[in-house]
Amino acid sequence: MHSFGYRANALLTFALTILALMCVIASFSDNLNHPTPTAQVQVLNINWFQKQSSGNDEVSMTLNISADLQSLFTWNTKQVFVFLAAEYETPKNSLNQISLWDGIIPTKDNARFWIHTSNKYRFVDQGSNLRGRDFNLTLHWHVMPKTGKMFADKIVMSGYRLPAEFR
Amino acid sequence: MAKNAAQSSLDQRLAMAKRCSHEGVKAGAKAAVVATIATAIPTLASARILPWAKAHLNHTAQALIISTDINSLAKRHQFLHPEMGWFSLSETLNSIKSIQIRQTISQVITLGLIVSSALLIWKGLMCITGSESPVVVVLSESMEPGFARGDILFLSMSKDPIRAGEIVVFNIDGRPIPIVHRVIKVHERTDTGEVNVLTKGDNNLVDDRMLYARGQKWLQRHHIMGRAVGFLPYVGWMTIIMTEKPILKYIIMGALGLLVITSKD
């Protein structure tokens, strides 16, 4: 009845139950953190702006991104995935989201950063609607936990406009 | 120079194709109600249940059955403990034969309980999350360092529109295994509300157009099986090992089945 096998089994079950409980508590503890991240983005230059042979507008720009995401980190945070997306509306599409730059922040020490970059992914519209187009730049972040629920949020920065003519 | 550049981009593509090729698990069982009722009938012998599970459930569900089995074995010995006294009392009153019948019935019921409770958890998750496979195992390195091989993801499929930055699980026509990647571009049509989505693995250098079907530029809503909402590290290794070494799976299942049938208490 109380053989080695049964004891080992009971011990394993108990250990796994405790481990699962700890994971739940760790994940829940993330809710107690109220982050206050900040971000600024400047469009320094429009490098080029043209219509592709396929008929879609494409723009290349130089960006200056600075952000402080240190408050997102808790003891249950494995990494923070951060990306900057251009968001705009066109007559055909109610929403266009185009990721321009992204990065992985592995530790809290790297979470206050400043980067000067041209767009990492191509900024191509579905159609030819980019001339004089107003757009938002939104800094999104996705908190990936060591275990449990994932969190995501964003800061919307509005008031950007593309040039009226190709260049 | 130009040739070199072409060469390196080809290498990148090859490396990416390798990384992305295996992810997720096969789709879950189709007939939820029928399956649950069928397994709840405790007269199903273990020898019949195991091949049935193999045929009708995906690997994650099978792993769930095995782990439930391990756990409930421990519990069984706890809650059947007091009954021992009752059994030994009845032993003096009844013949040995009737005890054996009782034991067999009790064992078969326990076995049915194990399988149906595992199924209940699985199907319950399917109902709550609205996703055909509520739990998937990451099989590739394309989302490193966020998700590593052997981690499990919990999926949900709500009506909410798909937005950039979400991690989605999608199926490509002609590809048996679903892929877990992040959305980097979204175009949503005003008139129909239809979305065009482009994805990319965090650890890959280029987006997923290479992985899509020939000529396919965007994913639509119907390609997407769910979005990842939760994460648990390492747990999926059991599934990976069992999928890659099926012999091990039969050994474990056989041993557990034997334990359930032969255990005396």
Tab-separated table of C-alpha atoms in Angstrom:
chain	number	residue	atom	x	y	z
A	1	MET	CA	0.000	0.000	0.000
A	2	HIS	CA	2.698	2.495	0.977
A	3	SER	CA	5.232	1.276	-1.490
A	4	PHE	CA	7.943	3.428	-3.021
A	5	GLY	CA	5.917	3.899	-6.172
A	6	TYR	CA	2.888	5.318	-4.376
A	7	ARG	CA	4.967	7.669	-2.279
A	8	ALA	CA	6.860	8.921	-5.302
A	9	ASN	CA	3.581	9.382	-7.124
A	10	ALA	CA	1.985	11.330	-4.295
A	11	LEU	CA	5.093	13.490	-3.956
A	12	LEU	CA	5.158	14.218	-7.702
A	13	THR	CA	1.482	15.145	-7.753
A	14	PHE	CA	1.913	17.440	-4.772
A	15	ALA	CA	5.015	19.079	-6.266
A	16	LEU	CA	3.263	19.686	-9.588
A	17	THR	CA	0.220	21.139	-7.841
A	18	ILE	CA	2.388	23.574	-5.866
A	19	LEU	CA	4.318	24.508	-9.020
A	20	ALA	CA	1.102	25.186	-10.917
A	21	LEU	CA	-0.196	27.292	-8.040
A	22	MET	CA	3.032	29.313	-7.957
A	23	CYS	CA	2.759	29.945	-11.706
A	24	VAL	CA	-0.779	31.230	-11.252
A	25	ILE	CA	0.284	33.510	-8.391
A	26	ALA	CA	3.278	34.820	-10.358
A	27	SER	CA	1.067	35.586	-13.333
A	28	PHE	CA	-1.538	37.233	-11.118
A	29	SER	CA	1.085	39.424	-9.446
A	30	ASP	CA	1.614	41.179	-12.801
A	31	ASN	CA	-1.790	42.815	-12.334
A	32	LEU	CA	-0.461	44.720	-9.328
A	33	ASN	CA	2.027	46.591	-11.487
A	34	HIS	CA	0.749	49.885	-12.890
A	35	PRO	CA	3.293	50.929	-15.508
A	36	THR	CA	3.855	54.523	-16.594
A	37	PRO	CA	5.873	54.291	-19.799
A	38	THR	CA	6.757	57.316	-21.910
A	39	ALA	CA	7.738	57.676	-25.563
A	40	GLN	CA	8.596	60.322	-28.129
A	41	VAL	CA	9.032	59.844	-31.851
A	42	GLN	CA	10.241	62.344	-34.409
A	43	VAL	CA	10.226	61.934	-38.173
A	44	LEU	CA	13.590	63.447	-39.050
A	45	ASN	CA	13.539	63.005	-42.791
A	46	ILE	CA	11.549	61.553	-45.688
A	47	ASN	CA	14.299	59.669	-47.528
A	48	TRP	CA	12.238	58.936	-50.577
A	49	PHE	CA	8.598	58.792	-51.485
A	50	GLN	CA	7.316	57.206	-54.695
A	51	LYS	CA	4.823	54.982	-56.407
A	52	GLN	CA	5.952	51.413	-57.046
A	53	SER	CA	5.476	49.782	-60.431
A	54	SER	CA	2.641	47.771	-58.810
A	55	GLY	CA	0.785	51.020	-58.141
A	56	ASN	CA	1.281	51.093	-54.376
A	57	ASP	CA	2.830	54.099	-52.673
A	58	GLU	CA	6.009	53.521	-50.722
A	59	VAL	CA	7.795	55.849	-48.387
A	60	SER	CA	11.089	55.594	-46.552
A	61	MET	CA	11.720	57.766	-43.534
A	62	THR	CA	14.287	58.365	-40.842
A	63	LEU	CA	12.961	58.176	-37.306
A	64	ASN	CA	14.171	59.143	-33.904
A	65	ILE	CA	12.545	57.004	-31.214
A	66	SER	CA	13.114	57.509	-27.525
A	67	ALA	CA	11.206	55.659	-24.840
A	68	ASP	CA	11.332	54.687	-21.207
A	69	LEU	CA	9.669	51.332	-20.658
A	70	GLN	CA	11.392	50.423	-17.393
A	71	SER	CA	8.159	50.478	-15.426
A	72	LEU	CA	6.809	47.577	-17.529
A	73	PHE	CA	9.276	45.146	-16.021
A	74	THR	CA	8.254	42.991	-13.081
A	75	TRP	CA	9.847	39.899	-11.606
A	76	ASN	CA	7.722	37.779	-13.947
A	77	THR	CA	8.825	39.560	-17.135
A	78	LYS	CA	10.939	37.626	-19.580
A	79	GLN	CA	11.161	40.301	-22.219
A	80	VAL	CA	9.298	43.199	-23.725
A	81	PHE	CA	8.681	43.261	-27.449
A	82	VAL	CA	8.318	46.838	-28.632
A	83	PHE	CA	7.384	48.122	-32.057
A	84	LEU	CA	6.463	51.352	-33.756
A	85	ALA	CA	3.557	51.225	-36.182
A	86	ALA	CA	2.224	53.814	-38.600
A	87	GLU	CA	-1.564	53.851	-38.438
A	88	TYR	CA	-3.785	55.684	-40.887
A	89	GLU	CA	-7.129	55.584	-42.632
A	90	THR	CA	-7.717	55.531	-46.369
A	91	PRO	CA	-10.949	55.675	-48.386
A	92	LYS	CA	-10.759	51.903	-48.998
A	93	ASN	CA	-9.415	50.768	-45.634
A	94	SER	CA	-10.788	51.798	-42.281
A	95	LEU	CA	-7.497	50.896	-40.676
A	96	ASN	CA	-3.967	50.365	-41.909
A	97	GLN	CA	-1.287	49.361	-39.442
A	98	ILE	CA	2.250	49.067	-40.687
A	99	SER	CA	5.076	48.119	-38.400
A	100	LEU	CA	8.081	50.336	-39.133
A	101	TRP	CA	10.527	49.254	-36.482
A	102	ASP	CA	10.636	46.683	-33.700
A	103	GLY	CA	12.963	45.500	-31.014
A	104	ILE	CA	13.257	43.058	-28.141
A	105	ILE	CA	14.135	44.441	-24.722
A	106	PRO	CA	15.604	41.620	-22.655
A	107	THR	CA	16.208	43.422	-19.346
A	108	LYS	CA	15.072	46.436	-17.383
A	109	ASP	CA	18.449	48.102	-17.904
A	110	ASN	CA	17.845	48.228	-21.656
A	111	ALA	CA	14.322	49.542	-21.309
A	112	ARG	CA	15.296	53.215	-21.476
A	113	PHE	CA	16.535	53.672	-25.019
A	114	TRP	CA	17.076	56.126	-27.810
A	115	ILE	CA	17.406	55.046	-31.406
A	116	HIS	CA	17.985	56.805	-34.683
A	117	THR	CA	16.887	54.581	-37.551
A	118	SER	CA	15.252	54.394	-40.937
A	119	ASN	CA	12.187	52.165	-41.153
A	120	LYS	CA	13.119	48.503	-40.747
A	121	TYR	CA	10.052	47.208	-42.608
A	122	ARG	CA	8.779	48.699	-45.837
A	123	PHE	CA	6.107	51.319	-45.498
A	124	VAL	CA	3.901	50.338	-48.449
A	125	ASP	CA	0.250	51.299	-48.794
A	126	GLN	CA	-2.467	49.136	-50.363
A	127	GLY	CA	-3.017	51.508	-53.262
A	128	SER	CA	-1.874	55.063	-53.873
A	129	ASN	CA	-3.180	57.050	-50.931
A	130	LEU	CA	-0.103	58.237	-49.103
A	131	ARG	CA	0.365	61.744	-50.559
A	132	GLY	CA	-0.572	64.322	-47.942
A	133	ARG	CA	-1.856	61.554	-45.686
A	134	ASP	CA	-2.200	62.171	-41.954
A	135	PHE	CA	-0.986	59.306	-39.836
A	136	ASN	CA	-0.385	58.298	-36.230
A	137	LEU	CA	2.775	56.749	-34.941
A	138	THR	CA	1.944	54.275	-32.218
A	139	LEU	CA	4.447	52.663	-29.934
A	140	HIS	CA	3.097	49.243	-29.026
A	141	TRP	CA	4.583	46.918	-26.474
A	142	HIS	CA	3.952	43.299	-25.725
A	143	VAL	CA	5.083	42.048	-22.336
A	144	MET	CA	6.080	38.399	-22.494
A	145	PRO	CA	6.019	36.818	-19.034
A	146	LYS	CA	8.160	34.060	-17.614
A	147	THR	CA	4.855	32.323	-17.111
A	148	GLY	CA	1.182	33.191	-17.433
A	149	LYS	CA	-0.763	35.934	-19.128
A	150	MET	CA	0.727	38.218	-21.751
A	151	PHE	CA	0.098	41.941	-21.631
A	152	ALA	CA	0.010	44.497	-24.414
A	153	ASP	CA	-0.585	48.237	-24.556
A	154	LYS	CA	0.369	51.271	-26.616
A	155	ILE	CA	1.036	54.981	-26.743
A	156	VAL	CA	-0.552	56.781	-29.691
A	157	MET	CA	1.289	59.805	-31.040
A	158	SER	CA	-0.727	61.713	-33.604
A	159	GLY	CA	-0.209	64.684	-35.874
A	160	TYR	CA	2.179	63.360	-38.502
A	161	ARG	CA	1.631	64.054	-42.181
A	162	LEU	CA	3.310	62.741	-45.308
A	163	PRO	CA	4.452	65.219	-47.991
A	164	ALA	CA	1.938	66.246	-50.637
A	165	GLU	CA	4.267	65.309	-53.508
A	166	PHE	CA	6.522	62.327	-54.313
A	167	ARG	CA	10.235	62.972	-53.977
B	1	MET	CA	29.194	41.538	-55.520
B	2	ALA	CA	25.674	41.185	-56.772
B	3	LYS	CA	26.025	37.443	-56.901
B	4	ASN	CA	27.215	37.341	-53.311
B	5	ALA	CA	24.259	39.358	-52.167
B	6	ALA	CA	21.879	37.006	-53.920
B	7	GLN	CA	23.661	34.073	-52.341
B	8	SER	CA	23.316	35.422	-48.826
B	9	SER	CA	19.652	36.231	-49.262
B	10	LEU	CA	19.106	32.679	-50.453
B	11	ASP	CA	20.865	31.411	-47.336
B	12	GLN	CA	18.614	33.553	-45.195
B	13	ARG	CA	15.566	32.159	-46.903
B	14	LEU	CA	16.736	28.614	-46.433
B	15	ALA	CA	17.464	29.197	-42.766
B	16	MET	CA	14.064	30.752	-42.304
B	17	ALA	CA	12.261	27.952	-44.067
B	18	LYS	CA	13.956	25.517	-41.711
B	19	ARG	CA	12.956	27.491	-38.654
B	20	CYS	CA	9.364	27.999	-39.548
B	21	SER	CA	8.478	24.644	-40.877
B	22	HIS	CA	7.168	23.000	-37.737
B	23	GLU	CA	4.931	24.670	-35.243
B	24	GLY	CA	1.841	23.975	-33.280
B	25	VAL	CA	0.007	20.715	-33.172
B	26	LYS	CA	-2.610	19.070	-35.340
B	27	ALA	CA	-6.178	20.244	-35.025
B	28	GLY	CA	-8.290	18.852	-32.179
B	29	ALA	CA	-11.071	16.309	-32.349
B	30	LYS	CA	-14.236	17.256	-34.151
B	31	ALA	CA	-17.257	15.726	-32.449
B	32	ALA	CA	-17.058	17.018	-28.891
B	33	VAL	CA	-20.307	15.813	-27.477
B	34	VAL	CA	-20.217	12.397	-29.095
B	35	ALA	CA	-16.693	11.808	-27.878
B	36	THR	CA	-17.398	12.846	-24.313
B	37	ILE	CA	-20.508	10.681	-24.060
B	38	ALA	CA	-18.726	7.752	-25.647
B	39	THR	CA	-15.857	7.864	-23.158
B	40	ALA	CA	-18.136	8.458	-20.209
B	41	ILE	CA	-19.546	5.021	-20.803
B	42	PRO	CA	-17.307	3.146	-18.421
B	43	THR	CA	-17.725	-0.193	-20.124
B	44	LEU	CA	-15.090	0.808	-22.628
B	45	ALA	CA	-12.118	-1.360	-21.857
B	46	SER	CA	-8.686	0.245	-21.663
B	47	ALA	CA	-7.464	-1.721	-24.627
B	48	ARG	CA	-10.145	-0.042	-26.677
B	49	ILE	CA	-9.717	3.429	-25.233
B	50	LEU	CA	-6.058	3.882	-26.004
B	51	PRO	CA	-6.227	3.301	-29.775
B	52	TRP	CA	-9.391	5.398	-29.805
B	53	ALA	CA	-7.556	8.275	-28.143
B	54	LYS	CA	-4.764	7.939	-30.660
B	55	ALA	CA	-7.162	8.117	-33.563
B	56	HIS	CA	-9.379	10.939	-32.354
B	57	LEU	CA	-7.279	13.316	-30.306
B	58	ASN	CA	-4.272	15.417	-31.061
B	59	HIS	CA	-1.022	15.000	-29.192
B	60	THR	CA	-1.712	17.647	-26.598
B	61	ALA	CA	-4.981	16.027	-25.623
B	62	GLN	CA	-3.273	12.654	-25.394
B	63	ALA	CA	-0.638	14.136	-23.124
B	64	LEU	CA	-3.419	15.586	-21.020
B	65	ILE	CA	-4.999	12.156	-20.648
B	66	ILE	CA	-1.698	10.662	-19.558
B	67	SER	CA	-0.973	13.398	-17.045
B	68	THR	CA	-4.486	13.194	-15.632
B	69	ASP	CA	-3.991	9.483	-15.357
B	70	ILE	CA	-0.761	9.904	-13.390
B	71	ASN	CA	-2.370	12.392	-11.038
B	72	SER	CA	-5.548	10.487	-10.506
B	73	LEU	CA	-3.595	7.330	-9.698
B	74	ALA	CA	-2.226	9.136	-6.692
B	75	LYS	CA	-5.618	10.489	-5.751
B	76	ARG	CA	-7.212	7.107	-6.202
B	77	HIS	CA	-5.017	5.568	-3.610
B	78	GLN	CA	-5.948	8.305	-1.215
B	79	PHE	CA	-9.687	8.157	-1.536
B	80	LEU	CA	-9.920	4.411	-1.835
B	81	HIS	CA	-7.961	3.959	1.351
B	82	PRO	CA	-10.881	3.879	3.796
B	83	GLU	CA	-12.706	1.441	1.601
B	84	MET	CA	-10.089	-1.167	2.353
B	85	GLY	CA	-11.688	-1.813	5.695
B	86	TRP	CA	-15.054	-2.196	4.095
B	87	PHE	CA	-13.665	-4.555	1.534
B	88	SER	CA	-11.989	-6.756	4.127
B	89	LEU	CA	-15.252	-6.843	6.085
B	90	SER	CA	-17.220	-7.877	3.073
B	91	GLU	CA	-14.609	-10.473	2.343
B	92	THR	CA	-15.786	-12.468	5.275
B	93	LEU	CA	-19.374	-12.245	4.121
B	94	ASN	CA	-19.158	-12.678	0.383
B	95	SER	CA	-17.380	-14.999	-1.870
B	96	ILE	CA	-14.073	-14.022	-3.461
B	97	LYS	CA	-15.699	-14.040	-6.837
B	98	SER	CA	-18.098	-11.200	-6.106
B	99	ILE	CA	-15.225	-9.063	-4.797
B	100	GLN	CA	-13.396	-9.580	-8.012
B	101	ILE	CA	-16.413	-8.420	-9.939
B	102	ARG	CA	-16.683	-5.363	-7.731
B	103	GLN	CA	-13.010	-4.619	-8.235
B	104	THR	CA	-13.227	-4.976	-11.967
B	105	ILE	CA	-16.236	-2.696	-12.161
B	106	SER	CA	-14.568	-0.143	-9.900
B	107	GLN	CA	-11.412	-0.212	-11.998
B	108	VAL	CA	-13.293	0.188	-15.252
B	109	ILE	CA	-15.259	3.099	-13.800
B	110	THR	CA	-12.046	4.740	-12.608
B	111	LEU	CA	-10.539	4.359	-16.036
B	112	GLY	CA	-13.620	5.861	-17.656
B	113	LEU	CA	-13.485	8.690	-15.119
B	114	ILE	CA	-9.864	9.433	-15.956
B	115	VAL	CA	-10.399	9.577	-19.690
B	116	SER	CA	-13.658	11.485	-19.507
B	117	SER	CA	-12.279	14.055	-17.051
B	118	ALA	CA	-9.288	14.665	-19.332
B	119	LEU	CA	-11.650	15.054	-22.266
B	120	LEU	CA	-13.884	17.303	-20.191
B	121	ILE	CA	-10.942	19.627	-19.490
B	122	TRP	CA	-9.941	19.669	-23.158
B	123	LYS	CA	-13.421	20.232	-24.552
B	124	GLY	CA	-14.185	22.728	-21.802
B	125	LEU	CA	-11.125	24.736	-22.846
B	126	MET	CA	-12.337	24.544	-26.441
B	127	CYS	CA	-15.692	26.001	-25.434
B	128	ILE	CA	-14.248	28.739	-23.213
B	129	THR	CA	-11.553	29.908	-25.611
B	130	GLY	CA	-13.514	29.386	-28.813
B	131	SER	CA	-10.428	27.964	-30.457
B	132	GLU	CA	-10.251	24.601	-32.139
B	133	SER	CA	-6.976	23.816	-30.349
B	134	PRO	CA	-6.902	25.841	-27.141
B	135	VAL	CA	-3.369	24.738	-26.312
B	136	VAL	CA	-0.488	24.494	-28.774
B	137	VAL	CA	3.110	23.474	-28.328
B	138	VAL	CA	5.851	25.603	-29.868
B	139	LEU	CA	8.004	23.402	-32.078
B	140	SER	CA	10.442	25.861	-33.615
B	141	GLU	CA	12.854	28.642	-32.730
B	142	SER	CA	11.262	31.292	-34.905
B	143	MET	CA	9.872	33.235	-31.943
B	144	GLU	CA	12.992	33.079	-29.761
B	145	PRO	CA	13.756	34.417	-27.231
B	146	GLY	CA	10.085	34.905	-26.368
B	147	PHE	CA	8.911	31.384	-27.052
B	148	ALA	CA	11.282	28.457	-27.094
B	149	ARG	CA	10.759	24.927	-28.316
B	150	GLY	CA	8.659	22.989	-25.807
B	151	ASP	CA	6.773	25.977	-24.397
B	152	ILE	CA	3.001	25.889	-24.541
B	153	LEU	CA	0.698	28.692	-25.582
B	154	PHE	CA	-2.931	29.173	-24.631
B	155	LEU	CA	-5.022	30.400	-27.520
B	156	SER	CA	-8.262	32.239	-27.623
B	157	MET	CA	-10.407	33.125	-30.592
B	158	SER	CA	-12.669	36.043	-29.808
B	159	LYS	CA	-14.617	38.243	-32.195
B	160	ASP	CA	-12.188	41.138	-31.622
B	161	PRO	CA	-10.466	42.361	-34.762
B	162	ILE	CA	-6.896	41.328	-35.393
B	163	ARG	CA	-4.350	44.050	-34.743
B	164	ALA	CA	-0.634	44.510	-35.281
B	165	GLY	CA	1.579	43.089	-32.561
B	166	GLU	CA	-0.676	40.167	-31.667
B	167	ILE	CA	0.782	36.695	-31.803
B	168	VAL	CA	-1.500	34.556	-33.936
B	169	VAL	CA	-1.637	30.903	-34.882
B	170	PHE	CA	-2.477	30.409	-38.520
B	171	ASN	CA	-2.941	27.667	-41.060
B	172	ILE	CA	-1.648	27.893	-44.593
B	173	ASP	CA	-3.439	25.916	-47.300
B	174	GLY	CA	-1.368	22.880	-48.156
B	175	ARG	CA	0.640	23.029	-44.926
B	176	PRO	CA	-0.359	20.497	-42.281
B	177	ILE	CA	1.189	22.212	-39.272
B	178	PRO	CA	-0.011	25.587	-37.968
B	179	ILE	CA	2.475	28.426	-37.428
B	180	VAL	CA	2.750	30.801	-34.454
B	181	HIS	CA	3.991	34.260	-35.500
B	182	ARG	CA	3.466	37.949	-34.823
B	183	VAL	CA	1.295	40.264	-36.903
B	184	ILE	CA	3.289	43.168	-38.346
B	185	LYS	CA	0.882	44.642	-40.892
B	186	VAL	CA	-2.899	44.973	-40.940
B	187	HIS	CA	-5.179	46.409	-43.610
B	188	GLU	CA	-8.868	46.401	-42.743
B	189	ARG	CA	-11.413	47.120	-45.469
B	190	THR	CA	-14.066	49.717	-44.734
B	191	ASP	CA	-16.922	48.117	-46.660
B	192	THR	CA	-16.559	44.423	-45.819
B	193	GLY	CA	-14.488	44.575	-42.645
B	194	GLU	CA	-12.226	41.957	-44.166
B	195	VAL	CA	-8.631	42.041	-42.945
B	196	ASN	CA	-5.340	41.482	-44.730
B	197	VAL	CA	-2.626	40.490	-42.319
B	198	LEU	CA	1.110	39.989	-42.695
B	199	THR	CA	3.070	38.057	-40.079
B	200	LYS	CA	6.700	37.572	-39.116
B	201	GLY	CA	8.570	35.491	-36.564
B	202	ASP	CA	10.448	37.622	-34.035
B	203	ASN	CA	13.594	35.616	-34.623
B	204	ASN	CA	13.350	35.642	-38.427
B	205	LEU	CA	14.976	38.252	-40.611
B	206	VAL	CA	12.175	38.603	-43.124
B	207	ASP	CA	8.392	38.430	-43.103
B	208	ASP	CA	6.378	35.284	-43.788
B	209	ARG	CA	5.423	35.810	-47.455
B	210	MET	CA	7.923	33.043	-48.262
B	211	LEU	CA	5.952	30.635	-46.090
B	212	TYR	CA	2.536	31.444	-47.458
B	213	ALA	CA	1.011	29.509	-50.328
B	214	ARG	CA	2.320	30.333	-53.799
B	215	GLY	CA	1.094	33.766	-54.835
B	216	GLN	CA	-0.452	34.473	-51.435
B	217	LYS	CA	0.457	37.901	-50.106
B	218	TRP	CA	-1.800	38.241	-47.081
B	219	LEU	CA	-3.514	36.138	-44.454
B	220	GLN	CA	-7.263	36.518	-44.077
B	221	ARG	CA	-9.403	35.979	-41.031
B	222	HIS	CA	-10.198	32.368	-41.940
B	223	HIS	CA	-6.521	31.400	-41.887
B	224	ILE	CA	-6.202	32.415	-38.262
B	225	MET	CA	-6.975	29.776	-35.638
B	226	GLY	CA	-6.438	31.894	-32.569
B	227	ARG	CA	-4.267	34.389	-30.787
B	228	ALA	CA	-1.851	33.578	-28.008
B	229	VAL	CA	-2.969	34.958	-24.652
B	230	GLY	CA	-0.993	32.928	-22.134
B	231	PHE	CA	2.287	31.152	-21.867
B	232	LEU	CA	3.732	28.289	-19.847
B	233	PRO	CA	7.361	27.224	-20.286
B	234	TYR	CA	8.707	23.671	-20.804
B	235	VAL	CA	5.377	21.845	-20.321
B	236	GLY	CA	5.162	20.939	-23.996
B	237	TRP	CA	8.304	18.821	-23.924
B	238	MET	CA	6.245	15.804	-22.924
B	239	THR	CA	4.229	16.183	-26.107
B	240	ILE	CA	7.294	16.746	-28.269
B	241	ILE	CA	9.044	13.691	-26.881
B	242	MET	CA	5.946	11.555	-27.275
B	243	THR	CA	5.423	12.751	-30.834
B	244	GLU	CA	8.996	12.140	-31.854
B	245	LYS	CA	9.426	8.871	-29.986
B	246	PRO	CA	6.031	7.169	-30.246
B	247	ILE	CA	7.413	4.007	-28.651
B	248	LEU	CA	7.811	5.929	-25.408
B	249	LYS	CA	4.174	6.943	-25.599
B	250	TYR	CA	3.024	3.338	-25.926
B	251	ILE	CA	5.285	2.284	-23.055
B	252	ILE	CA	3.874	4.974	-20.758
B	253	MET	CA	0.280	4.334	-21.802
B	254	GLY	CA	0.735	0.586	-21.525
B	255	ALA	CA	2.318	0.853	-18.085
B	256	LEU	CA	-0.424	3.145	-16.817
B	257	GLY	CA	-3.137	0.978	-18.284
B	258	LEU	CA	-1.582	-2.059	-16.645
B	259	LEU	CA	-1.319	-0.230	-13.324
B	260	VAL	CA	-4.968	0.771	-13.424
B	261	ILE	CA	-6.114	-2.721	-14.286
B	262	THR	CA	-3.890	-4.716	-11.978
B	263	SER	CA	-3.788	-2.475	-8.902
B	264	LYS	CA	-5.588	-4.284	-6.101
B	265	ASP	CA	-6.692	-1.549	-3.754
